[in-house]
Amino acid sequence: WSDSCNGSGNPPAVSAGDRLVAVYSFCGQVRVGKVTNARPFESFNQHGQLSSVAFNPVGGRLALGSWDDVVTILNVSTDKPVSELVGHTRGVNGIVYSARGQYIITTSTDDTMRVWNAATGQLLQIDHDLSFPGAPSVSPDGAFVAESNNDNQVRVWAVCPQCQDPTGLLKASRSSVVSPLTSLERAEAASQAR
């Protein structure tokens, strides 16, 4: 697993069922191996400086986020790139698949969080956070994404690919909190929780 490039210490990605682990470096090297074995069985050299990796929980795909604003999807068994997600205008700093593998969610230093169709690579949704969004986490049902930003805020976004349709947008907006709670609203919610 040794790496000739600086940047080791990045968090590895572990596949569903704890079968595979992927370790990556800043200079584009990715190594994949079985969790139960001390040696990697696959090694990839990507162009660009890698920032994050994530396994698709339902298939043999590995998504690689890079500081050159592209996400590359690799087929682990064939060593070949399957597709690229292009749309961010600055480096990708976080990537995660939804639990059922239908979406890829990315965050970027371009102040956006994006939702992609994992099968087709189609961009489905863009949300803006002008305070540098951090790496995303997705809810178990895939309906919400949380990220924290440089202003120490945690933002929760509805995953809503149908929001391009105005009725879908209206439905999602009714179930979302669009502004922080006031101190009076917090006090009322706390009293009702008791």
PDB file of C-alpha atoms in Angstrom:
ATOM      1  CA  TRP A   1       0.000   0.000   0.000  1.00  0.00           C
ATOM      2  CA  SER A   2       3.028   2.264   0.103  1.00  0.00           C
ATOM      3  CA  ASP A   3       2.783   5.442  -1.914  1.00  0.00           C
ATOM      4  CA  SER A   4       5.527   7.577  -3.407  1.00  0.00           C
ATOM      5  CA  CYS A   5       3.342  10.664  -3.312  1.00  0.00           C
ATOM      6  CA  ASN A   6       2.571  13.005  -0.453  1.00  0.00           C
ATOM      7  CA  GLY A   7      -1.014  13.092   0.681  1.00  0.00           C
ATOM      8  CA  SER A   8      -1.308   9.751   2.385  1.00  0.00           C
ATOM      9  CA  GLY A   9      -3.586   9.870   5.374  1.00  0.00           C
ATOM     10  CA  ASN A  10      -6.633  10.583   3.221  1.00  0.00           C
ATOM     11  CA  PRO A  11      -9.676   8.680   4.462  1.00  0.00           C
ATOM     12  CA  PRO A  12     -10.055   5.395   2.559  1.00  0.00           C
ATOM     13  CA  ALA A  13     -13.302   4.208   1.017  1.00  0.00           C
ATOM     14  CA  VAL A  14     -14.763   0.869   2.094  1.00  0.00           C
ATOM     15  CA  SER A  15     -17.246  -0.990  -0.102  1.00  0.00           C
ATOM     16  CA  ALA A  16     -20.621  -2.342   0.982  1.00  0.00           C
ATOM     17  CA  GLY A  17     -20.271  -5.436   3.113  1.00  0.00           C
ATOM     18  CA  ASP A  18     -16.724  -4.360   4.063  1.00  0.00           C
ATOM     19  CA  ARG A  19     -15.260  -6.387   1.194  1.00  0.00           C
ATOM     20  CA  LEU A  20     -12.986  -3.862  -0.537  1.00  0.00           C
ATOM     21  CA  VAL A  21     -10.972  -0.852   0.524  1.00  0.00           C
ATOM     22  CA  ALA A  22      -9.645   1.924  -1.727  1.00  0.00           C
ATOM     23  CA  VAL A  23      -6.791   4.186  -0.725  1.00  0.00           C
ATOM     24  CA  TYR A  24      -5.865   7.229  -2.782  1.00  0.00           C
ATOM     25  CA  SER A  25      -3.179   9.897  -2.875  1.00  0.00           C
ATOM     26  CA  PHE A  26      -2.970  13.521  -3.873  1.00  0.00           C
ATOM     27  CA  CYS A  27      -0.998  12.707  -7.039  1.00  0.00           C
ATOM     28  CA  GLY A  28      -3.657  10.442  -8.557  1.00  0.00           C
ATOM     29  CA  GLN A  29      -2.695   6.966  -7.393  1.00  0.00           C
ATOM     30  CA  VAL A  30      -5.504   4.664  -6.274  1.00  0.00           C
ATOM     31  CA  ARG A  31      -5.035   1.221  -4.792  1.00  0.00           C
ATOM     32  CA  VAL A  32      -7.863  -1.248  -4.234  1.00  0.00           C
ATOM     33  CA  GLY A  33      -7.647  -4.402  -2.167  1.00  0.00           C
ATOM     34  CA  LYS A  34      -9.665  -6.802  -0.097  1.00  0.00           C
ATOM     35  CA  VAL A  35     -10.212  -5.793   3.497  1.00  0.00           C
ATOM     36  CA  THR A  36      -8.969  -9.218   4.630  1.00  0.00           C
ATOM     37  CA  ASN A  37      -5.702  -9.049   2.658  1.00  0.00           C
ATOM     38  CA  ALA A  38      -2.682  -6.883   3.342  1.00  0.00           C
ATOM     39  CA  ARG A  39      -1.914  -6.333  -0.358  1.00  0.00           C
ATOM     40  CA  PRO A  40      -3.792  -4.355  -3.011  1.00  0.00           C
ATOM     41  CA  PHE A  41      -4.916  -6.274  -6.086  1.00  0.00           C
ATOM     42  CA  GLU A  42      -5.590  -3.237  -8.292  1.00  0.00           C
ATOM     43  CA  SER A  43      -3.724  -0.025  -8.880  1.00  0.00           C
ATOM     44  CA  PHE A  44      -4.920   2.946 -10.924  1.00  0.00           C
ATOM     45  CA  ASN A  45      -3.057   6.060 -11.973  1.00  0.00           C
ATOM     46  CA  GLN A  46      -5.443   8.904 -12.661  1.00  0.00           C
ATOM     47  CA  HIS A  47      -4.557  12.212 -14.202  1.00  0.00           C
ATOM     48  CA  GLY A  48      -5.219  14.992 -11.749  1.00  0.00           C
ATOM     49  CA  GLN A  49      -4.925  15.409  -8.022  1.00  0.00           C
ATOM     50  CA  LEU A  50      -7.424  13.237  -6.164  1.00  0.00           C
ATOM     51  CA  SER A  51      -9.506  14.624  -3.313  1.00  0.00           C
ATOM     52  CA  SER A  52     -12.018  11.879  -2.449  1.00  0.00           C
ATOM     53  CA  VAL A  53     -13.238   8.390  -3.371  1.00  0.00           C
ATOM     54  CA  ALA A  54     -16.474   6.437  -2.859  1.00  0.00           C
ATOM     55  CA  PHE A  55     -17.680   2.948  -3.761  1.00  0.00           C
ATOM     56  CA  ASN A  56     -21.095   2.371  -5.290  1.00  0.00           C
ATOM     57  CA  PRO A  57     -22.836   0.207  -2.656  1.00  0.00           C
ATOM     58  CA  VAL A  58     -24.583  -1.961  -5.268  1.00  0.00           C
ATOM     59  CA  GLY A  59     -21.904  -2.490  -7.877  1.00  0.00           C
ATOM     60  CA  GLY A  60     -18.242  -2.624  -8.730  1.00  0.00           C
ATOM     61  CA  ARG A  61     -17.852   1.093  -9.413  1.00  0.00           C
ATOM     62  CA  LEU A  62     -15.504   3.515  -7.695  1.00  0.00           C
ATOM     63  CA  ALA A  63     -16.025   7.281  -7.997  1.00  0.00           C
ATOM     64  CA  LEU A  64     -12.905   9.448  -7.831  1.00  0.00           C
ATOM     65  CA  GLY A  65     -13.220  13.154  -7.095  1.00  0.00           C
ATOM     66  CA  SER A  66     -10.346  15.396  -8.131  1.00  0.00           C
ATOM     67  CA  TRP A  67      -9.087  18.921  -7.581  1.00  0.00           C
ATOM     68  CA  ASP A  68      -9.312  19.484 -11.349  1.00  0.00           C
ATOM     69  CA  ASP A  69     -13.171  19.560 -10.994  1.00  0.00           C
ATOM     70  CA  VAL A  70     -13.948  16.181 -12.614  1.00  0.00           C
ATOM     71  CA  VAL A  71     -15.385  12.993 -11.110  1.00  0.00           C
ATOM     72  CA  THR A  72     -14.218   9.793 -12.810  1.00  0.00           C
ATOM     73  CA  ILE A  73     -16.223   6.587 -12.412  1.00  0.00           C
ATOM     74  CA  LEU A  74     -14.096   3.426 -12.641  1.00  0.00           C
ATOM     75  CA  ASN A  75     -15.156  -0.185 -13.104  1.00  0.00           C
ATOM     76  CA  VAL A  76     -13.002  -1.885 -10.468  1.00  0.00           C
ATOM     77  CA  SER A  77     -13.075  -5.316 -12.155  1.00  0.00           C
ATOM     78  CA  THR A  78     -11.982  -4.079 -15.609  1.00  0.00           C
ATOM     79  CA  ASP A  79      -9.637  -1.246 -14.542  1.00  0.00           C
ATOM     80  CA  LYS A  80     -11.403   1.032 -17.023  1.00  0.00           C
ATOM     81  CA  PRO A  81     -13.097   4.411 -16.637  1.00  0.00           C
ATOM     82  CA  VAL A  82     -16.841   4.096 -17.260  1.00  0.00           C
ATOM     83  CA  SER A  83     -17.759   7.782 -17.329  1.00  0.00           C
ATOM     84  CA  GLU A  84     -16.853  11.263 -16.161  1.00  0.00           C
ATOM     85  CA  LEU A  85     -19.090  13.715 -14.352  1.00  0.00           C
ATOM     86  CA  VAL A  86     -18.282  17.167 -15.675  1.00  0.00           C
ATOM     87  CA  GLY A  87     -19.939  20.319 -14.400  1.00  0.00           C
ATOM     88  CA  HIS A  88     -18.126  21.609 -11.339  1.00  0.00           C
ATOM     89  CA  THR A  89     -16.023  24.684 -12.061  1.00  0.00           C
ATOM     90  CA  ARG A  90     -13.511  24.113  -9.242  1.00  0.00           C
ATOM     91  CA  GLY A  91     -12.148  21.162  -7.280  1.00  0.00           C
ATOM     92  CA  VAL A  92     -14.401  18.397  -6.005  1.00  0.00           C
ATOM     93  CA  ASN A  93     -13.873  18.082  -2.247  1.00  0.00           C
ATOM     94  CA  GLY A  94     -16.452  15.420  -1.356  1.00  0.00           C
ATOM     95  CA  ILE A  95     -18.298  12.532  -2.959  1.00  0.00           C
ATOM     96  CA  VAL A  96     -20.809   9.933  -1.772  1.00  0.00           C
ATOM     97  CA  TYR A  97     -23.254   7.457  -3.316  1.00  0.00           C
ATOM     98  CA  SER A  98     -26.812   7.128  -2.070  1.00  0.00           C
ATOM     99  CA  ALA A  99     -27.514   3.892  -0.160  1.00  0.00           C
ATOM    100  CA  ARG A 100     -29.180   2.189  -3.137  1.00  0.00           C
ATOM    101  CA  GLY A 101     -26.550   3.486  -5.562  1.00  0.00           C
ATOM    102  CA  GLN A 102     -28.906   5.487  -7.769  1.00  0.00           C
ATOM    103  CA  TYR A 103     -27.322   8.901  -7.070  1.00  0.00           C
ATOM    104  CA  ILE A 104     -23.830  10.310  -6.729  1.00  0.00           C
ATOM    105  CA  ILE A 105     -23.649  13.455  -4.608  1.00  0.00           C
ATOM    106  CA  THR A 106     -20.627  15.747  -4.927  1.00  0.00           C
ATOM    107  CA  THR A 107     -19.527  18.940  -3.224  1.00  0.00           C
ATOM    108  CA  SER A 108     -17.030  21.394  -4.598  1.00  0.00           C
ATOM    109  CA  THR A 109     -15.034  24.497  -3.840  1.00  0.00           C
ATOM    110  CA  ASP A 110     -17.227  26.155  -6.497  1.00  0.00           C
ATOM    111  CA  ASP A 111     -19.777  26.478  -3.628  1.00  0.00           C
ATOM    112  CA  THR A 112     -22.163  23.859  -5.014  1.00  0.00           C
ATOM    113  CA  MET A 113     -23.517  20.467  -4.095  1.00  0.00           C
ATOM    114  CA  ARG A 114     -24.600  18.422  -7.116  1.00  0.00           C
ATOM    115  CA  VAL A 115     -26.730  15.302  -7.502  1.00  0.00           C
ATOM    116  CA  TRP A 116     -25.996  13.026 -10.473  1.00  0.00           C
ATOM    117  CA  ASN A 117     -27.754   9.967 -11.867  1.00  0.00           C
ATOM    118  CA  ALA A 118     -25.237   7.203 -11.109  1.00  0.00           C
ATOM    119  CA  ALA A 119     -26.295   5.080 -14.093  1.00  0.00           C
ATOM    120  CA  THR A 120     -26.251   7.780 -16.777  1.00  0.00           C
ATOM    121  CA  GLY A 121     -24.049  10.539 -15.331  1.00  0.00           C
ATOM    122  CA  GLN A 122     -26.802  13.085 -15.942  1.00  0.00           C
ATOM    123  CA  LEU A 123     -26.742  16.124 -13.665  1.00  0.00           C
ATOM    124  CA  LEU A 124     -30.068  16.188 -11.805  1.00  0.00           C
ATOM    125  CA  GLN A 125     -29.755  18.946  -9.220  1.00  0.00           C
ATOM    126  CA  ILE A 126     -27.514  21.827  -8.116  1.00  0.00           C
ATOM    127  CA  ASP A 127     -27.688  23.438  -4.678  1.00  0.00           C
ATOM    128  CA  HIS A 128     -25.589  26.457  -3.687  1.00  0.00           C
ATOM    129  CA  ASP A 129     -23.800  27.031  -0.390  1.00  0.00           C
ATOM    130  CA  LEU A 130     -21.682  30.174  -0.602  1.00  0.00           C
ATOM    131  CA  SER A 131     -19.649  29.184   2.464  1.00  0.00           C
ATOM    132  CA  PHE A 132     -17.579  26.372   0.946  1.00  0.00           C
ATOM    133  CA  PRO A 133     -19.569  23.132   1.409  1.00  0.00           C
ATOM    134  CA  GLY A 134     -17.757  20.186   2.956  1.00  0.00           C
ATOM    135  CA  ALA A 135     -17.958  16.489   2.177  1.00  0.00           C
ATOM    136  CA  PRO A 136     -21.578  15.281   1.962  1.00  0.00           C
ATOM    137  CA  SER A 137     -23.366  12.567   3.928  1.00  0.00           C
ATOM    138  CA  VAL A 138     -26.556  10.999   2.628  1.00  0.00           C
ATOM    139  CA  SER A 139     -29.522   9.716   4.637  1.00  0.00           C
ATOM    140  CA  PRO A 140     -30.195   5.939   4.540  1.00  0.00           C
ATOM    141  CA  ASP A 141     -33.296   6.449   2.375  1.00  0.00           C
ATOM    142  CA  GLY A 142     -31.417   8.742  -0.039  1.00  0.00           C
ATOM    143  CA  ALA A 143     -33.932  11.569   0.430  1.00  0.00           C
ATOM    144  CA  PHE A 144     -31.589  14.052   2.157  1.00  0.00           C
ATOM    145  CA  VAL A 145     -27.963  15.139   2.030  1.00  0.00           C
ATOM    146  CA  ALA A 146     -26.158  16.925   4.844  1.00  0.00           C
ATOM    147  CA  GLU A 147     -22.982  18.947   4.559  1.00  0.00           C
ATOM    148  CA  SER A 148     -21.167  21.364   6.841  1.00  0.00           C
ATOM    149  CA  ASN A 149     -19.598  24.561   5.573  1.00  0.00           C
ATOM    150  CA  ASN A 150     -16.870  27.018   6.555  1.00  0.00           C
ATOM    151  CA  ASP A 151     -19.370  29.078   8.591  1.00  0.00           C
ATOM    152  CA  ASN A 152     -19.837  26.085  10.952  1.00  0.00           C
ATOM    153  CA  GLN A 153     -23.337  25.515   9.607  1.00  0.00           C
ATOM    154  CA  VAL A 154     -24.801  22.123   8.840  1.00  0.00           C
ATOM    155  CA  ARG A 155     -27.111  22.267   5.866  1.00  0.00           C
ATOM    156  CA  VAL A 156     -29.604  19.577   4.957  1.00  0.00           C
ATOM    157  CA  TRP A 157     -30.747  19.418   1.353  1.00  0.00           C
ATOM    158  CA  ALA A 158     -33.630  17.455  -0.124  1.00  0.00           C
ATOM    159  CA  VAL A 159     -32.513  15.181  -2.951  1.00  0.00           C
ATOM    160  CA  CYS A 160     -35.129  16.106  -5.475  1.00  0.00           C
ATOM    161  CA  PRO A 161     -34.328  15.214  -9.099  1.00  0.00           C
ATOM    162  CA  GLN A 162     -37.976  15.854  -9.985  1.00  0.00           C
ATOM    163  CA  CYS A 163     -37.565  19.450  -8.794  1.00  0.00           C
ATOM    164  CA  GLN A 164     -36.947  20.537 -12.371  1.00  0.00           C
ATOM    165  CA  ASP A 165     -40.697  20.055 -12.625  1.00  0.00           C
ATOM    166  CA  PRO A 166     -42.410  23.014 -10.858  1.00  0.00           C
ATOM    167  CA  THR A 167     -44.888  20.752  -9.018  1.00  0.00           C
ATOM    168  CA  GLY A 168     -42.006  18.650  -7.663  1.00  0.00           C
ATOM    169  CA  LEU A 169     -40.232  21.804  -6.525  1.00  0.00           C
ATOM    170  CA  LEU A 170     -43.350  23.038  -4.739  1.00  0.00           C
ATOM    171  CA  LYS A 171     -43.842  19.679  -3.013  1.00  0.00           C
ATOM    172  CA  ALA A 172     -40.204  19.596  -1.851  1.00  0.00           C
ATOM    173  CA  SER A 173     -40.299  23.187  -0.613  1.00  0.00           C
ATOM    174  CA  ARG A 174     -43.289  22.426   1.600  1.00  0.00           C
ATOM    175  CA  SER A 175     -41.292  19.742   3.412  1.00  0.00           C
ATOM    176  CA  SER A 176     -38.044  21.707   3.778  1.00  0.00           C
ATOM    177  CA  VAL A 177     -36.821  24.217   6.312  1.00  0.00           C
ATOM    178  CA  VAL A 178     -35.673  27.199   4.278  1.00  0.00           C
ATOM    179  CA  SER A 179     -34.458  29.483   7.079  1.00  0.00           C
ATOM    180  CA  PRO A 180     -32.873  29.042  10.502  1.00  0.00           C
ATOM    181  CA  LEU A 181     -35.202  28.854  13.480  1.00  0.00           C
ATOM    182  CA  THR A 182     -35.567  31.993  15.550  1.00  0.00           C
ATOM    183  CA  SER A 183     -34.785  31.793  19.286  1.00  0.00           C
ATOM    184  CA  LEU A 184     -38.544  31.875  20.006  1.00  0.00           C
ATOM    185  CA  GLU A 185     -39.178  28.972  17.588  1.00  0.00           C
ATOM    186  CA  ARG A 186     -36.317  26.966  19.167  1.00  0.00           C
ATOM    187  CA  ALA A 187     -37.713  27.525  22.655  1.00  0.00           C
ATOM    188  CA  GLU A 188     -41.192  26.439  21.503  1.00  0.00           C
ATOM    189  CA  ALA A 189     -39.812  23.290  19.825  1.00  0.00           C
ATOM    190  CA  ALA A 190     -37.808  22.448  22.955  1.00  0.00           C
ATOM    191  CA  SER A 191     -40.880  22.797  25.178  1.00  0.00           C
ATOM    192  CA  GLN A 192     -42.941  20.546  22.887  1.00  0.00           C
ATOM    193  CA  ALA A 193     -40.214  17.887  22.931  1.00  0.00           C
ATOM    194  CA  ARG A 194     -40.461  17.508  26.717  1.00  0.00           C
TER     195      ARG A 194
END
